[in-house]
Amino acid sequence: MTDPTASIAIPASTVALLRDVEGGVEVCMLRRPDRSSFAAGAFVFPGGAVDAADGTGDAAYAVAAVREVLEEVGILIGGSSDGTSDDDLRERTGAARLQLLAGGDFTATLAEHHLVIAPEHLVYIGHFITPPREGRRYDTRFFGVPASDDHPVLVHAAEAVEGGWHRPELMLELEFPAIMPPTRMMCHEFARLGSVDAILQTLGAEPIEVTEITPEIIARWMALQHDAGDAL
């Protein structure tokens, strides 16, 4: 019997944390556990489903993006609340993350540790909806944001088996199912554009929005290759 909920796309957010390096950029990526219900074993950007507590409308996607990055890789898109020193920001961020992973309320946890989020720092760069033929579907907004050089990627074992900073052109050497088609296509754009500013300015002005993904589109994305001469 067909699951009547199978065609419902779950609202979700994902974030490309980007930093400039010699000759291009690096992007933060995780590899999902083989037992994951979606994208099992694949390299992905941090992200996940929008929770009811994240709010409503477009703003909820941005809040979910910030929350998921903190939960999955331990990076706070934000900072200390007004009047609070940054001297122990990393320690407070780590403590808040552990509290969230234990089921703590996002807003209350941030307040307890004197932290604020900055979803306005996110740049909307894309929108993809998993095709109806897939058993589990997501209606996903993609965001980009600059990351500092000193951000370690702290993997949450329940969500990923490894994580780190990767050159997007090297991600193009992967095949499905080691990388999902939209992720691979975005990595191609990151490698082609070649710098954080170019990525955020170009895709921020013209986000890639494909809400009806066909087999032909998937085949085209999976065939993309990086040419070093493409970088702007």
Short mmCIF file of C-alpha atoms in Angstrom, two decimals:
data_model
loop_
_atom_site.label_atom_id
_atom_site.label_comp_id
_atom_site.label_asym_id
_atom_site.label_seq_id
_atom_site.Cartn_x
_atom_site.Cartn_y
_atom_site.Cartn_z
CA MET A 1 0.00 0.00 0.00
CA THR A 2 1.33 3.46 -0.92
CA ASP A 3 2.14 5.77 1.96
CA PRO A 4 -0.27 8.72 1.58
CA THR A 5 2.32 11.08 3.10
CA ALA A 6 5.11 10.06 0.73
CA SER A 7 4.37 12.93 -1.69
CA ILE A 8 4.46 15.63 1.00
CA ALA A 9 7.70 17.60 0.85
CA ILE A 10 9.06 18.46 4.31
CA PRO A 11 10.26 22.09 4.69
CA ALA A 12 14.03 22.08 5.26
CA SER A 13 17.09 24.32 5.19
CA THR A 14 20.72 23.69 4.36
CA VAL A 15 23.75 25.95 4.63
CA ALA A 16 26.95 26.23 2.64
CA LEU A 17 29.55 27.60 5.05
CA LEU A 18 32.23 29.02 2.76
CA ARG A 19 35.76 30.30 3.22
CA ASP A 20 38.40 31.55 0.82
CA VAL A 21 41.61 29.55 0.41
CA GLU A 22 44.48 29.77 -2.02
CA GLY A 23 43.18 29.08 -5.51
CA GLY A 24 39.50 28.92 -4.64
CA VAL A 25 37.15 28.17 -1.78
CA GLU A 26 36.38 25.48 0.76
CA VAL A 27 32.92 24.49 1.91
CA CYS A 28 31.90 22.70 5.09
CA MET A 29 30.50 19.24 4.34
CA LEU A 30 29.37 16.23 6.34
CA ARG A 31 29.01 12.60 5.39
CA ARG A 32 25.76 11.10 6.56
CA PRO A 33 25.72 7.69 8.28
CA ASP A 34 24.90 4.72 6.07
CA ARG A 35 21.77 4.15 8.15
CA SER A 36 20.32 7.62 7.46
CA SER A 37 16.76 7.69 6.16
CA PHE A 38 17.76 10.25 3.49
CA ALA A 39 21.05 10.69 1.61
CA ALA A 40 22.56 7.69 3.41
CA GLY A 41 26.35 7.75 3.18
CA ALA A 42 26.33 10.94 1.10
CA PHE A 43 28.34 14.13 1.51
CA VAL A 44 25.98 16.99 2.29
CA PHE A 45 25.96 20.56 3.61
CA PRO A 46 24.76 20.95 7.22
CA GLY A 47 21.00 21.24 7.42
CA GLY A 48 17.72 19.63 8.32
CA ALA A 49 13.98 19.99 8.69
CA VAL A 50 12.28 23.19 9.82
CA ASP A 51 10.76 22.78 13.30
CA ALA A 52 7.50 24.35 14.40
CA ALA A 53 9.47 26.36 16.98
CA ASP A 54 11.52 27.95 14.19
CA GLY A 55 8.57 30.16 13.30
CA THR A 56 6.53 30.58 10.14
CA GLY A 57 7.06 31.72 6.59
CA ASP A 58 10.40 32.49 5.01
CA ALA A 59 11.93 33.54 8.34
CA ALA A 60 11.49 30.02 9.71
CA TYR A 61 13.82 28.62 7.03
CA ALA A 62 16.57 31.02 8.07
CA VAL A 63 16.16 30.28 11.79
CA ALA A 64 16.18 26.53 11.06
CA ALA A 65 19.37 26.98 9.03
CA VAL A 66 21.15 28.69 11.92
CA ARG A 67 19.90 26.12 14.43
CA GLU A 68 20.93 23.15 12.29
CA VAL A 69 24.44 24.53 11.75
CA LEU A 70 24.89 24.93 15.50
CA GLU A 71 23.56 21.44 16.20
CA GLU A 72 25.39 19.61 13.43
CA VAL A 73 28.81 21.29 13.29
CA GLY A 74 28.99 23.47 16.43
CA ILE A 75 29.28 26.78 14.58
CA LEU A 76 27.19 29.72 15.77
CA ILE A 77 25.93 32.07 13.07
CA GLY A 78 25.63 34.92 15.54
CA GLY A 79 27.50 35.95 18.66
CA SER A 80 27.26 37.15 22.23
CA SER A 81 24.23 39.08 23.39
CA ASP A 82 24.62 42.78 24.12
CA GLY A 83 26.80 43.51 27.11
CA THR A 84 28.38 40.03 27.15
CA SER A 85 32.09 39.54 26.53
CA ASP A 86 33.28 37.27 23.71
CA ASP A 87 36.11 35.92 25.87
CA ASP A 88 34.33 32.61 26.48
CA LEU A 89 32.09 32.65 23.37
CA ARG A 90 33.35 29.32 22.09
CA GLU A 91 32.78 27.64 25.47
CA ARG A 92 29.26 29.05 25.77
CA THR A 93 28.50 28.03 22.19
CA GLY A 94 29.65 24.48 22.93
CA ALA A 95 27.55 24.30 26.08
CA ALA A 96 24.49 25.60 24.24
CA ARG A 97 24.96 23.04 21.51
CA LEU A 98 25.10 20.17 23.99
CA GLN A 99 21.92 21.45 25.61
CA LEU A 100 20.15 21.63 22.25
CA LEU A 101 21.23 18.12 21.33
CA ALA A 102 19.79 16.95 24.64
CA GLY A 103 16.42 18.39 23.65
CA GLY A 104 16.66 21.94 24.96
CA ASP A 105 14.49 24.72 23.58
CA PHE A 106 16.44 26.80 21.06
CA THR A 107 15.33 30.27 22.20
CA ALA A 108 15.66 29.50 25.91
CA THR A 109 19.06 27.86 25.44
CA LEU A 110 20.44 30.85 23.57
CA ALA A 111 19.20 33.21 26.28
CA GLU A 112 20.65 31.07 29.06
CA HIS A 113 24.10 31.20 27.47
CA HIS A 114 23.86 34.88 26.48
CA LEU A 115 23.93 34.15 22.77
CA VAL A 116 22.08 35.66 19.82
CA ILE A 117 21.67 34.38 16.29
CA ALA A 118 22.12 36.39 13.09
CA PRO A 119 19.97 34.78 10.39
CA GLU A 120 20.27 38.03 8.44
CA HIS A 121 23.87 37.02 7.65
CA LEU A 122 22.58 34.16 5.52
CA VAL A 123 22.33 34.66 1.76
CA TYR A 124 19.56 32.76 0.02
CA ILE A 125 21.16 30.95 -2.93
CA GLY A 126 18.78 28.18 -3.99
CA HIS A 127 15.58 26.18 -3.64
CA PHE A 128 15.08 22.53 -4.53
CA ILE A 129 12.22 20.08 -4.02
CA THR A 130 12.84 16.32 -4.01
CA PRO A 131 10.92 14.66 -6.88
CA PRO A 132 7.59 12.93 -6.05
CA ARG A 133 9.04 9.56 -7.07
CA GLU A 134 11.30 9.63 -4.00
CA GLY A 135 9.94 8.03 -0.83
CA ARG A 136 11.13 10.85 1.42
CA ARG A 137 10.92 14.38 0.07
CA TYR A 138 12.21 17.76 1.17
CA ASP A 139 11.34 21.31 0.14
CA THR A 140 14.77 22.78 0.82
CA ARG A 141 16.04 26.34 0.85
CA PHE A 142 19.80 26.68 0.38
CA PHE A 143 21.75 29.46 2.07
CA GLY A 144 25.37 30.58 1.88
CA VAL A 145 27.39 32.34 4.55
CA PRO A 146 31.06 33.28 5.00
CA ALA A 147 32.96 31.32 7.66
CA SER A 148 36.14 32.29 9.46
CA ASP A 149 39.37 30.34 9.05
CA ASP A 150 39.45 29.18 12.67
CA HIS A 151 36.08 27.40 12.78
CA PRO A 152 36.55 23.69 13.61
CA VAL A 153 33.87 21.32 12.34
CA LEU A 154 32.55 19.42 15.37
CA VAL A 155 30.57 16.47 14.06
CA HIS A 156 27.51 15.20 15.90
CA ALA A 157 27.82 11.41 15.70
CA ALA A 158 24.08 10.85 15.29
CA GLU A 159 24.05 13.04 12.17
CA ALA A 160 27.39 12.39 10.47
CA VAL A 161 30.34 10.02 10.44
CA GLU A 162 32.80 12.68 9.30
CA GLY A 163 32.95 16.36 8.50
CA GLY A 164 35.37 19.05 7.47
CA TRP A 165 36.33 21.68 4.92
CA HIS A 166 36.40 20.48 1.33
CA ARG A 167 37.32 21.92 -2.04
CA PRO A 168 34.08 21.84 -4.07
CA GLU A 169 35.88 20.81 -7.26
CA LEU A 170 37.01 17.62 -5.50
CA MET A 171 33.40 16.87 -4.58
CA LEU A 172 32.69 16.70 -8.32
CA GLU A 173 34.75 13.51 -8.45
CA LEU A 174 32.02 11.76 -6.44
CA GLU A 175 29.13 9.91 -8.03
CA PHE A 176 25.61 9.24 -6.79
CA PRO A 177 24.82 8.11 -4.09
CA ALA A 178 28.02 9.51 -2.51
CA ILE A 179 26.71 12.99 -3.38
CA MET A 180 23.16 14.10 -4.13
CA PRO A 181 22.53 15.83 -7.49
CA PRO A 182 21.62 19.31 -6.11
CA THR A 183 24.65 19.22 -3.79
CA ARG A 184 26.91 18.29 -6.68
CA MET A 185 25.48 21.05 -8.85
CA MET A 186 26.02 23.64 -6.10
CA CYS A 187 29.60 22.45 -5.64
CA HIS A 188 30.12 22.98 -9.36
CA GLU A 189 28.89 26.57 -9.01
CA PHE A 190 31.11 27.20 -5.99
CA ALA A 191 34.16 25.91 -7.86
CA ARG A 192 33.24 27.86 -11.00
CA LEU A 193 32.74 31.17 -9.18
CA GLY A 194 35.92 30.69 -7.17
CA SER A 195 35.55 33.08 -4.20
CA VAL A 196 33.15 33.62 -1.33
CA ASP A 197 32.25 37.12 -2.52
CA ALA A 198 31.59 35.95 -6.08
CA ILE A 199 29.46 33.03 -4.88
CA LEU A 200 27.30 35.09 -2.54
CA GLN A 201 26.95 38.03 -4.91
CA THR A 202 26.17 35.92 -7.99
CA LEU A 203 23.87 33.33 -6.43
CA GLY A 204 22.39 35.89 -4.06
CA ALA A 205 21.30 37.94 -7.07
CA GLU A 206 20.16 34.92 -9.08
CA PRO A 207 19.38 31.95 -6.79
CA ILE A 208 19.18 28.54 -8.43
CA GLU A 209 15.58 27.41 -8.02
CA VAL A 210 14.54 24.03 -9.39
CA THR A 211 11.32 22.83 -7.83
CA GLU A 212 10.56 20.20 -10.49
CA ILE A 213 13.64 17.99 -10.74
CA THR A 214 13.42 15.63 -13.72
CA PRO A 215 15.66 12.67 -14.59
CA GLU A 216 17.13 14.80 -17.39
CA ILE A 217 18.09 17.55 -14.95
CA ILE A 218 19.65 15.00 -12.59
CA ALA A 219 21.70 13.50 -15.42
CA ARG A 220 22.95 16.94 -16.41
CA TRP A 221 23.95 17.82 -12.85
CA MET A 222 25.75 14.52 -12.36
CA ALA A 223 27.73 15.06 -15.58
CA LEU A 224 29.09 18.48 -14.54
CA GLN A 225 32.86 18.75 -14.39
CA HIS A 226 35.11 21.56 -13.20
CA ASP A 227 37.29 23.43 -15.64
CA ALA A 228 39.83 25.62 -13.85
CA GLY A 229 39.40 28.14 -16.64
CA ASP A 230 35.75 28.65 -15.67
CA ALA A 231 36.52 30.51 -12.44
CA LEU A 232 35.58 34.19 -12.54
#
